[in-house]
Coordinates of N, CA and C in Angstrom, one line a residue:
Chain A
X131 N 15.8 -9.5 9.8 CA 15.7 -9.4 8.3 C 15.5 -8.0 7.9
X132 N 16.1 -7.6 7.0 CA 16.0 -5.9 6.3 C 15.1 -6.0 5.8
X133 N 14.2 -4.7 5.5 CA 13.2 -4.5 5.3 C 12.6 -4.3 3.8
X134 N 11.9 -4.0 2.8 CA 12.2 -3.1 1.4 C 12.8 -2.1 1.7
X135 N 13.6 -2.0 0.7 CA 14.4 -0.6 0.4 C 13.9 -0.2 -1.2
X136 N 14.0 1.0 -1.1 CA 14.1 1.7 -1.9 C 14.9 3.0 -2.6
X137 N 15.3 3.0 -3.8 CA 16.3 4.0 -4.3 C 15.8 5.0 -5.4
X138 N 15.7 6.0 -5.2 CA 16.3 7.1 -4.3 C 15.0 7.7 -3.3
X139 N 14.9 8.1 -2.1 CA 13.8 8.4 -1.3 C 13.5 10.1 -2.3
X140 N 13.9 10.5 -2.8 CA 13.6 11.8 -3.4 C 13.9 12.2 -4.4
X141 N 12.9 12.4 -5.7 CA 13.6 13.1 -6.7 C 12.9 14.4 -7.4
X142 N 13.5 14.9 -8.0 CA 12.8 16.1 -8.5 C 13.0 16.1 -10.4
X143 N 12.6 15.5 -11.3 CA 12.8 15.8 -12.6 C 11.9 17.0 -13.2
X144 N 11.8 17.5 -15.1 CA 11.1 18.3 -15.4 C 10.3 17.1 -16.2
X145 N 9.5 18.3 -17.2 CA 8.9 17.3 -17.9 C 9.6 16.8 -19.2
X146 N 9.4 16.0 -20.0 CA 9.7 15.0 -20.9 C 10.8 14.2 -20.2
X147 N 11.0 14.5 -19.2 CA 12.7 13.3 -19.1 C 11.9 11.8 -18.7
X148 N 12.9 11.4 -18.5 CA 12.2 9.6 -17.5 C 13.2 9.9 -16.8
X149 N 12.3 8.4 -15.6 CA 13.0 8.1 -14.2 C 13.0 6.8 -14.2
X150 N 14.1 6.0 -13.1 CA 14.2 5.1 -13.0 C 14.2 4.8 -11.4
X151 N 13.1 4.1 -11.0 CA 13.2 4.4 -9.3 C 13.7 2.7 -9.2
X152 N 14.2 2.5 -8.2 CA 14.8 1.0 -7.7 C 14.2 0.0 -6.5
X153 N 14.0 -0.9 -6.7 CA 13.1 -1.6 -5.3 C 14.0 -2.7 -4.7
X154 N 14.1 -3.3 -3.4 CA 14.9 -4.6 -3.3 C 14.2 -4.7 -2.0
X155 N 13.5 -6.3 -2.6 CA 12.5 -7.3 -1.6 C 13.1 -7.9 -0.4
X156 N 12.5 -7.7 0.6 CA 13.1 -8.5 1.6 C 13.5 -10.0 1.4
X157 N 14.7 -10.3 1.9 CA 15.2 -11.5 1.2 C 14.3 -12.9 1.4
X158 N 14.2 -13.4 -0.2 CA 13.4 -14.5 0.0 C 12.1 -14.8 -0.6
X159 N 12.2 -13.0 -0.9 CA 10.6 -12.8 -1.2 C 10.9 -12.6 -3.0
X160 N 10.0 -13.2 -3.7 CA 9.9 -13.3 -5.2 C 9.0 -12.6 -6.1
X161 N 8.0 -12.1 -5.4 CA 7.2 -11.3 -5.9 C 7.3 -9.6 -5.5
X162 N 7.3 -8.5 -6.2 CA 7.2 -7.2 -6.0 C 6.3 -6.6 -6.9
X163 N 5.6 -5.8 -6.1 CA 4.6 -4.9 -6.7 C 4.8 -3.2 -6.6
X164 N 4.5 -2.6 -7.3 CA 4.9 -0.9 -7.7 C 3.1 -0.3 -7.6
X165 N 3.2 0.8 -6.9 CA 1.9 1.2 -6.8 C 2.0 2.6 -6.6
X166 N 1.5 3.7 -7.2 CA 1.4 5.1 -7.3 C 0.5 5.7 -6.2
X167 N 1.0 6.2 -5.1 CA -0.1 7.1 -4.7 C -0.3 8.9 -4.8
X168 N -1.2 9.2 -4.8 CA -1.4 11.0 -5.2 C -3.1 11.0 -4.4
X169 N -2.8 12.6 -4.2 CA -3.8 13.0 -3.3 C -5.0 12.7 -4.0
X170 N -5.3 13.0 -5.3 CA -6.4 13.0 -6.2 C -7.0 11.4 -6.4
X171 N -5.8 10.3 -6.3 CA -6.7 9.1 -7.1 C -5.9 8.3 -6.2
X172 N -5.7 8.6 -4.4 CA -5.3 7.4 -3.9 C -3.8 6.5 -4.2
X173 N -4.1 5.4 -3.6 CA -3.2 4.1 -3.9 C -3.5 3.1 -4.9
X174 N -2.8 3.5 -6.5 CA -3.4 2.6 -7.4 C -2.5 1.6 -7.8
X175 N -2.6 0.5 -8.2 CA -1.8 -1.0 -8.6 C -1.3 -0.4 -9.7
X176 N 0.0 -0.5 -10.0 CA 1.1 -0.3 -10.7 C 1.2 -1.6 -12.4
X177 N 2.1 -2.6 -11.2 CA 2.0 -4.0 -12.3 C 2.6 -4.6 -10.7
X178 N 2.5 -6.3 -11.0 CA 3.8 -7.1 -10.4 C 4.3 -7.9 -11.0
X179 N 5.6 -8.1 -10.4 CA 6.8 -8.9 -10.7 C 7.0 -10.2 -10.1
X180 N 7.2 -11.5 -10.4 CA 7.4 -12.5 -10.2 C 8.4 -13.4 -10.5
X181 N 9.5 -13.9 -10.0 CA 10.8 -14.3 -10.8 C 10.8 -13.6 -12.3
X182 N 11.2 -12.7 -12.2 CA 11.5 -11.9 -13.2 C 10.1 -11.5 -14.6
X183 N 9.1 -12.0 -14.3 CA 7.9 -12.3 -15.1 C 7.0 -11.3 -14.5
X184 N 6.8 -10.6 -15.8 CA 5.3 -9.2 -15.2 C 4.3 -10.1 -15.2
X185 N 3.3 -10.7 -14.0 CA 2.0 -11.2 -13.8 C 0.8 -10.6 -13.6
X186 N 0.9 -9.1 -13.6 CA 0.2 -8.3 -13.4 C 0.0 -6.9 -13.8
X187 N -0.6 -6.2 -14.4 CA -0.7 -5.0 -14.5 C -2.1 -4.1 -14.5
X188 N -1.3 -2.7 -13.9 CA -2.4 -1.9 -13.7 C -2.9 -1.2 -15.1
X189 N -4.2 -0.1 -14.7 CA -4.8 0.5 -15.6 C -3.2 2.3 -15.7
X190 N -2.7 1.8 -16.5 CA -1.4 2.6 -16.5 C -1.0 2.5 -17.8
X191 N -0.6 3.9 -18.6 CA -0.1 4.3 -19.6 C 1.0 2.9 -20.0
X192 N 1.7 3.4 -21.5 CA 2.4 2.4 -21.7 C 3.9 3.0 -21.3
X193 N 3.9 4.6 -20.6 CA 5.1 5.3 -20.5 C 6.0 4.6 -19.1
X194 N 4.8 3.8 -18.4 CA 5.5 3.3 -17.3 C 5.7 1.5 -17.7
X195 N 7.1 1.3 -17.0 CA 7.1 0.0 -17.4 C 8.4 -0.2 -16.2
X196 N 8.2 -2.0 -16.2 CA 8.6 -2.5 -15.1 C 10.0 -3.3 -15.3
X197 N 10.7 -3.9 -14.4 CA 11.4 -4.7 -15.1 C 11.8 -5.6 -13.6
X198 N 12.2 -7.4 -13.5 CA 12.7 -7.4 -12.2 C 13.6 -8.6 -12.8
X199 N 15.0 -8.4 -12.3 CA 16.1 -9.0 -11.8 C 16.0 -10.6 -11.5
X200 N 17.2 -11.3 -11.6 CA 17.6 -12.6 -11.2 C 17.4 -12.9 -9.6
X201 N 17.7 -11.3 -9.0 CA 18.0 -11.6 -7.5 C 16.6 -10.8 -6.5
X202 N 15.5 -10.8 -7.8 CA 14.1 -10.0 -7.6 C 14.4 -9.2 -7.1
X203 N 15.2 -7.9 -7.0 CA 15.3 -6.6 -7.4 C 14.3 -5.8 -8.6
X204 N 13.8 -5.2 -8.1 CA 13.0 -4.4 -9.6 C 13.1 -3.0 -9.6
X205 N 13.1 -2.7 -10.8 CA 13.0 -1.3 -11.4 C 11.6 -1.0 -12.1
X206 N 11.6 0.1 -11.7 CA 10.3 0.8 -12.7 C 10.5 1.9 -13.6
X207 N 10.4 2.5 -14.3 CA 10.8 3.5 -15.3 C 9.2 4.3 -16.0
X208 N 9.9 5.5 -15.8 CA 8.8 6.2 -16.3 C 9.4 7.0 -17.2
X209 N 8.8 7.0 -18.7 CA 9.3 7.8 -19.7 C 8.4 9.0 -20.1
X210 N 8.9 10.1 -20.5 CA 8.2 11.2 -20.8 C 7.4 11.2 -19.6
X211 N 8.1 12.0 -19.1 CA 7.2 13.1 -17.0 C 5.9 13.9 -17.9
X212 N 5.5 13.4 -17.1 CA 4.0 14.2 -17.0 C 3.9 15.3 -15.7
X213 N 3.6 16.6 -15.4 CA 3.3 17.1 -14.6 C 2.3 16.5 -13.5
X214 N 1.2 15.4 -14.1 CA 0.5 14.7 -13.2 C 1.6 13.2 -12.7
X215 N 2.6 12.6 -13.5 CA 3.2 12.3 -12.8 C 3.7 12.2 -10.8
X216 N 3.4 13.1 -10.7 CA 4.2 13.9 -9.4 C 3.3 13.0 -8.1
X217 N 4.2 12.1 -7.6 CA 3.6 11.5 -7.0 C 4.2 10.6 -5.9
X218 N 3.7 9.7 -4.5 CA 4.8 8.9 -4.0 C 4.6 7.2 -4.6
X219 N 5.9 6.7 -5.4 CA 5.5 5.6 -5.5 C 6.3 4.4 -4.9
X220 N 5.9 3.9 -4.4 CA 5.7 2.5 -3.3 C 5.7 1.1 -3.9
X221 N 6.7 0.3 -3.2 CA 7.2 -0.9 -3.6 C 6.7 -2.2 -2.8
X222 N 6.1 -3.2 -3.2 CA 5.8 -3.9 -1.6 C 6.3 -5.3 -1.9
X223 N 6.9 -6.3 -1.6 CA 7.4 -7.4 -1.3 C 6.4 -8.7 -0.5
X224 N 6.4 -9.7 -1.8 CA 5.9 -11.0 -0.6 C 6.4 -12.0 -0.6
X225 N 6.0 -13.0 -0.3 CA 6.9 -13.9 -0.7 C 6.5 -15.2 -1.2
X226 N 6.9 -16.6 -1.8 CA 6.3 -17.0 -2.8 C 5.2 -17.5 -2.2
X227 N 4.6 -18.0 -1.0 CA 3.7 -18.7 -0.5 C 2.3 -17.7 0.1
X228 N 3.0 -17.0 0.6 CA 2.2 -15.8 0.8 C 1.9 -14.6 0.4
X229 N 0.4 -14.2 1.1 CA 0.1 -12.9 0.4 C -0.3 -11.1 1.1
X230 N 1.0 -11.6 2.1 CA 0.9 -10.5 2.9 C 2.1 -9.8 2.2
X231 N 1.8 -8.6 2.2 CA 2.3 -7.4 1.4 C 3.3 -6.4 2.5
X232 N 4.8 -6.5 2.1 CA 5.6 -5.7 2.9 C 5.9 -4.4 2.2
X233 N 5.8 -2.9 2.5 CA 5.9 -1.8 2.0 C 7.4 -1.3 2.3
X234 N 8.0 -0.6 0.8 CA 9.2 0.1 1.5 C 8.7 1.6 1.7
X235 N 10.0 2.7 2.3 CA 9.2 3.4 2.4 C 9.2 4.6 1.1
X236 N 9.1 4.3 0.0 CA 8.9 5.0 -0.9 C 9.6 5.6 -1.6
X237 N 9.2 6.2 -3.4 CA 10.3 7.4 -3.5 C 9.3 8.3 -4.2
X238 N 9.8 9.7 -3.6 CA 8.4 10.7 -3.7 C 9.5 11.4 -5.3
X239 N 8.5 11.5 -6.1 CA 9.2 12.0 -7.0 C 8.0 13.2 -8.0
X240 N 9.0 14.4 -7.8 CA 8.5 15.5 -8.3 C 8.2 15.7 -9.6
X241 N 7.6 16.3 -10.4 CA 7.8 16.7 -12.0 C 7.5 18.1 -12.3
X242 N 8.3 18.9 -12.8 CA 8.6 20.6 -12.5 C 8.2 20.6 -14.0
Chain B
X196 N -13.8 -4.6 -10.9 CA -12.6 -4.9 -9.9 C -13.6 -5.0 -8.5
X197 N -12.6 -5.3 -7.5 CA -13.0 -5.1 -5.9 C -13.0 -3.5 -6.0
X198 N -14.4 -3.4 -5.0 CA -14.4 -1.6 -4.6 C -14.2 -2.2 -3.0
X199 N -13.8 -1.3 -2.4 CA -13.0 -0.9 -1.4 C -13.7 0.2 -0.4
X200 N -14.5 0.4 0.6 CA -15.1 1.3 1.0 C -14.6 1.3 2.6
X201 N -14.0 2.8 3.0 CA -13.8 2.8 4.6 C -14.4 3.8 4.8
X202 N -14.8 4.0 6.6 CA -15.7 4.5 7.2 C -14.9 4.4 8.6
X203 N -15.4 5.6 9.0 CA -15.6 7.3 8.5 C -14.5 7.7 7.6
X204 N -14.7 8.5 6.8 CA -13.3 9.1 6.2 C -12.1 10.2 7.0
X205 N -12.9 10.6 8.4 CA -12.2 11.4 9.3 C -12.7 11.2 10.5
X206 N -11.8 11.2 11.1 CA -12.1 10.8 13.0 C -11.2 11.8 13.5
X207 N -12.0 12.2 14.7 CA -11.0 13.2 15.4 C -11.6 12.7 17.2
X208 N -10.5 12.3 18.0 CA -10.6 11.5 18.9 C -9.7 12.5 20.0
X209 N -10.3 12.6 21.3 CA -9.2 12.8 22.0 C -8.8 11.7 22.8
X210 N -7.1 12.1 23.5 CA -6.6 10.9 23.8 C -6.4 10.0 24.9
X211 N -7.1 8.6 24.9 CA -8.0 7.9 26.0 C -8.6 7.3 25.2
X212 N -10.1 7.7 24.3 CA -10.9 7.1 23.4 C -10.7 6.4 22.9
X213 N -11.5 5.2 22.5 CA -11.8 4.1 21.8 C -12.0 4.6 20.4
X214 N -12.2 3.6 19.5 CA -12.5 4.2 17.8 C -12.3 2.7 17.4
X215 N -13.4 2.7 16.2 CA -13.6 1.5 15.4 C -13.8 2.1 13.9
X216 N -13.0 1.4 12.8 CA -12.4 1.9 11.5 C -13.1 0.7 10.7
X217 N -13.9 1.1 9.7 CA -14.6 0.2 9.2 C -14.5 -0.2 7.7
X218 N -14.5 -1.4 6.9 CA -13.6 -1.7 5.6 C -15.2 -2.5 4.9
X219 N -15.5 -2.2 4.2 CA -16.3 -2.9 3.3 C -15.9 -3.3 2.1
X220 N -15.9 -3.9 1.8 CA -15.8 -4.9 0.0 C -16.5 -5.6 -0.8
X221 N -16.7 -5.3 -1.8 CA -17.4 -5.9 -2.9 C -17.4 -6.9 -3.5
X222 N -16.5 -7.8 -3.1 CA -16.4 -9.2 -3.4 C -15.4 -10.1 -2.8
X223 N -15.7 -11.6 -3.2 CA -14.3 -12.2 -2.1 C -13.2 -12.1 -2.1
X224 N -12.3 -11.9 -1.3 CA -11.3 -11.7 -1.1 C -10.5 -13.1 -0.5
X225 N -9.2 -13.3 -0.8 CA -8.4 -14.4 0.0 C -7.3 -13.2 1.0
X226 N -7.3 -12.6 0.3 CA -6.4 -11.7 1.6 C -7.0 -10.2 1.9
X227 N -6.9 -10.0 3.2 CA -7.0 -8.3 4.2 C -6.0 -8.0 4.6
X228 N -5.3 -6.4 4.8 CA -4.4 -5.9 5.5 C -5.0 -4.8 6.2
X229 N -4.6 -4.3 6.7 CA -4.6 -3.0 7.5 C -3.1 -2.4 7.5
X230 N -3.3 -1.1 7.1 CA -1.6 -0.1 7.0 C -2.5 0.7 8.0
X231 N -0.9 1.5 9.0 CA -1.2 3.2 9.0 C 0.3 3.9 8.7
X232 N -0.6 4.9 7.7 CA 0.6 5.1 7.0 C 1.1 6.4 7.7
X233 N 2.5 5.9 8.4 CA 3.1 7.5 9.2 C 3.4 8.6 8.0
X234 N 3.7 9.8 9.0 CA 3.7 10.8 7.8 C 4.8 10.9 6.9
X235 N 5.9 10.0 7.4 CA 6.4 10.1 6.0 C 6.2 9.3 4.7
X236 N 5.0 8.8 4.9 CA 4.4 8.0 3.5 C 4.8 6.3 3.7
X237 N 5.5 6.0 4.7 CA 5.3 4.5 4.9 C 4.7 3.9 5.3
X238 N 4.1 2.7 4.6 CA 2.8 2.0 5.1 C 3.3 0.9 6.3
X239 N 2.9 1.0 7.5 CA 3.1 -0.1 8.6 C 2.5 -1.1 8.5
X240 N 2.3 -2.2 8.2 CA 1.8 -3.4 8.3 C 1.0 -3.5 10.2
X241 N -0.2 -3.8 9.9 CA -0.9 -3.7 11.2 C -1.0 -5.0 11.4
X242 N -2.4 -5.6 10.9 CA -2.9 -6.8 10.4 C -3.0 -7.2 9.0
X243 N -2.5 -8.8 8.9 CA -3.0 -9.8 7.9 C -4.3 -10.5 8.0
X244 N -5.3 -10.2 8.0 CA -6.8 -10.6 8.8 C -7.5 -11.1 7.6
X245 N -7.5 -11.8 6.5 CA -8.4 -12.2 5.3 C -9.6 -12.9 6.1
X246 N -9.4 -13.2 7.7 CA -10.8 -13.7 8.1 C -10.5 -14.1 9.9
X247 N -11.4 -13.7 10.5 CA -11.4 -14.1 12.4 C -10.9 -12.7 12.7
X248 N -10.2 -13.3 13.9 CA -10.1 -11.6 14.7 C -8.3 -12.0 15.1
X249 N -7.9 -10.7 15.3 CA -6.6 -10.8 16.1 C -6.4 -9.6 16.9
X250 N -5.4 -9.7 17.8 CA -5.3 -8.3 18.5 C -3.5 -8.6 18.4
X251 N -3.3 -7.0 18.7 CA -1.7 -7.0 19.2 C -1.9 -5.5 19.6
X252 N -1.8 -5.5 21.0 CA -1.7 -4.6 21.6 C -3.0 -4.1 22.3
X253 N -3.1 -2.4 21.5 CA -3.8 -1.6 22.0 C -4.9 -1.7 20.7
X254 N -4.6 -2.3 19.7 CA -5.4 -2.8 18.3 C -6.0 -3.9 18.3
X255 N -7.1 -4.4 17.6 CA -7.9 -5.5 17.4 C -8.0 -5.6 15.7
X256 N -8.4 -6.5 15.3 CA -9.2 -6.8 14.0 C -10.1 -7.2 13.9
X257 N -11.1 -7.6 13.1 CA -11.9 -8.8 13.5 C -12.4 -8.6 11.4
X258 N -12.5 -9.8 10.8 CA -12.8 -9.7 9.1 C -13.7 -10.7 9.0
X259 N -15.2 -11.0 8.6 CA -16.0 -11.4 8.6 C -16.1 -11.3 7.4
X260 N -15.4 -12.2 6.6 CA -15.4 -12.7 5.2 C -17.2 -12.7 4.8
X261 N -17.7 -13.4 5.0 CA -19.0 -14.0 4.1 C -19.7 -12.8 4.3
X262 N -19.5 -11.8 5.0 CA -20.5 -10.7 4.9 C -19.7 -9.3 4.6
X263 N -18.8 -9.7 4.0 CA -17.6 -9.0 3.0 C -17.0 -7.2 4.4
X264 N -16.8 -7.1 5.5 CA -16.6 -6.1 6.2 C -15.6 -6.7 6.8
X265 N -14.7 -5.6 7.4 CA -13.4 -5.7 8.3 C -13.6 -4.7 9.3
X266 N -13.3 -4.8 10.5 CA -13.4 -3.5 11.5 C -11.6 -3.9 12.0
X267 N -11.4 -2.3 12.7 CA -9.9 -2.0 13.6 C -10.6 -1.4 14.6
X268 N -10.4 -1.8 15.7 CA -10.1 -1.4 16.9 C -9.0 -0.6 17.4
X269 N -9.4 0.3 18.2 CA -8.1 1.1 18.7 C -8.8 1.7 20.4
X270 N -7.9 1.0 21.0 CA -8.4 1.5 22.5 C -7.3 2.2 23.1
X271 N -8.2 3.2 23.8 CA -6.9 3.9 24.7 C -6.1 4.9 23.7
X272 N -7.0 5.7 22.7 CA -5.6 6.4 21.7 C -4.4 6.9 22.3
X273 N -3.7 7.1 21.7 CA -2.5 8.0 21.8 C -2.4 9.1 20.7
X274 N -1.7 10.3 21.1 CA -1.5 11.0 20.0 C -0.5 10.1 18.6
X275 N 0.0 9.6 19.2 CA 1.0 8.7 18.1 C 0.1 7.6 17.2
X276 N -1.1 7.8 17.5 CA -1.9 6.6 16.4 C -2.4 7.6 15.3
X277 N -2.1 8.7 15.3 CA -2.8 10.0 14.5 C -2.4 9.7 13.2
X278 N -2.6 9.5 12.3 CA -2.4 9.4 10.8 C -3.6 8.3 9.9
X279 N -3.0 8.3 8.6 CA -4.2 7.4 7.7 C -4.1 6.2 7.9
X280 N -5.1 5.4 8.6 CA -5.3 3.9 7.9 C -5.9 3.8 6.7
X281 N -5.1 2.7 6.4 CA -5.7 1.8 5.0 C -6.0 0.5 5.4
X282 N -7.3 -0.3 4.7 CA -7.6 -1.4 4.3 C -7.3 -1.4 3.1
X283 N -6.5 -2.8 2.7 CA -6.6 -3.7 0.9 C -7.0 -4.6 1.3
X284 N -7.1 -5.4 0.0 CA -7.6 -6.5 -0.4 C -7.4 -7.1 -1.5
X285 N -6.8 -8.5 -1.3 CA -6.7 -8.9 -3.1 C -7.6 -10.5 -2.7
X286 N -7.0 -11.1 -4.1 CA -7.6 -12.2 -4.6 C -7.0 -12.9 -5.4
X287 N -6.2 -14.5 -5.1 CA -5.9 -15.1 -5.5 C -5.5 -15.3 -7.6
X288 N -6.8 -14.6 -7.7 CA -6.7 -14.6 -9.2 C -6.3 -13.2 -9.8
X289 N -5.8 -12.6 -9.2 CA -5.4 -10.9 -9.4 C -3.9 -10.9 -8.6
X290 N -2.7 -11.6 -9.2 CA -1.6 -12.0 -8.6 C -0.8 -10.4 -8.2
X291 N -0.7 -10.3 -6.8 CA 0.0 -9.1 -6.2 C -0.5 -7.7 -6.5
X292 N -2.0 -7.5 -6.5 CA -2.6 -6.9 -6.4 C -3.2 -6.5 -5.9
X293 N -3.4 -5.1 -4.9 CA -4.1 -5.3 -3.4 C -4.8 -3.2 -4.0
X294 N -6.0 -3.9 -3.5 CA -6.6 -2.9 -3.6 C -7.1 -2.3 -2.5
X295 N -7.1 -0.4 -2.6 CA -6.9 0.0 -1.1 C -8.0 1.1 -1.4
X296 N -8.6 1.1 -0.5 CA -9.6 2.0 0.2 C -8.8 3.5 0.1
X297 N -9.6 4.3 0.3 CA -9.3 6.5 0.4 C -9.0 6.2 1.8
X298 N -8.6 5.5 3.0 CA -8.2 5.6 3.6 C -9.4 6.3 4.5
X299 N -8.7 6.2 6.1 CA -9.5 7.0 7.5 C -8.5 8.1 8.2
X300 N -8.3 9.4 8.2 CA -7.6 10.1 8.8 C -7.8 10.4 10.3
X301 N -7.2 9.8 10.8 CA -7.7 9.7 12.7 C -6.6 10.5 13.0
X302 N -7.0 11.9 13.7 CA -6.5 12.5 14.9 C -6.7 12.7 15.8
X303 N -5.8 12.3 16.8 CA -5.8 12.0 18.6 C -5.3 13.6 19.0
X304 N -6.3 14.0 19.7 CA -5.9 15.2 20.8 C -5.6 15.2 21.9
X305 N -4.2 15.4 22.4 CA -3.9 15.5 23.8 C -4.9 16.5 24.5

């Protein structure tokens, strides 16, 4: 079985733009979760996704927001970059019965 | 929320040594993981341990729910076990939310 993927492994924007980074759960799996990590404040909970339904969210601005797909694919979007932005953020996949957490490997994304 | 505490924050082992990685938590939990996250920022899935012990390999677990702590085992390091573990943790009523410890940075010296 393929693993999470993630799109794009690297980006670099300035400030005020937005990004759209891309997630895709290992097959089967219906829930995806988005989590920010940075040297300063660790690995923090994002939101999750559940057949297309946000069931969760973190302690996070309103500039980030989520969205997930028919085929639980999700996107995350960040509007107006922050220089504190700048961070790796991490997608993890489970599936509906369980609550073991599969990681992709990330998209590290810069803010200049 | 769950607080998340690991111990030691830095290990430095040479390679042969034993090492035990310690997870404490502040409240119950229905699920535990253990990552180590290689350097290029991907988290490996070690153990699912929300409670008892398991081993696979050169690694152990052992998660003692009612007295809220998780230990890892690592026997025999290798230079290749060198990077951050993480413990999370979530809870059934906090849907896909796993909360993770500042991690343990362990490096093995040839």
């Amino acid at each position: 079985k393929a693993g999470v993927t993630q799109t794009p492994r690297y980006l670099i924007k300035t400030r005020g733009q937005q990004v759209t980074l891309s997630c895709s759960p290992i097959s089967g799996h219906r829930s995806v979760s988005w989590y920010q990590q940075t040297p300063g404040q660790g690995l923090q909970f994002l939101f999750e996704y559940f057949s297309e339904t946000q069931r969760n969210k973190g302690n996070f601005p309103g500039r980030f927001s989520g969205r997930q797909f028919s085929n639980s694919r999700s996107e995350m979007n960040v509007s107006t970059l922050e220089l504190g932005d700048s961070a790796l953020y991490l997608c993890a996949s489970s599936s509906t019965t369980g609550n073991e957490q599969f990681f992709g490997p990330g998209t590290r994304l810069t803010v200049l | 929320g769950i607080q998340v505490e690991q111990s030691p924050p830095d290990l430095i082992l040479q390679e042969g040594a034993n090492s035990t990685l310690r997870c404490n938590f502040s409240d119950s939990v229905n699920n535990l993981q253990w990552f180590h996250q290689n350097p290029w920022g991907q988290l490996i899935n070690l153990f699912y341990i929300p409670s008892g012990t398991k081993q696979n390999g050169r690694l152990s677990a052992t998660t003692v729910a009612t007295e809220r702590y998780s230990l890892l085992y690592i026997s025999s390091s290798q230079t290749t076990d060198s990077g951050v573990y993480f413990c999370a943790v979530g809870s059934n009523t906090n849907a896909g939310k796993s909360t993770f410890g500042d991690g343990t940075t362990l490096t093995v010296k040839p």
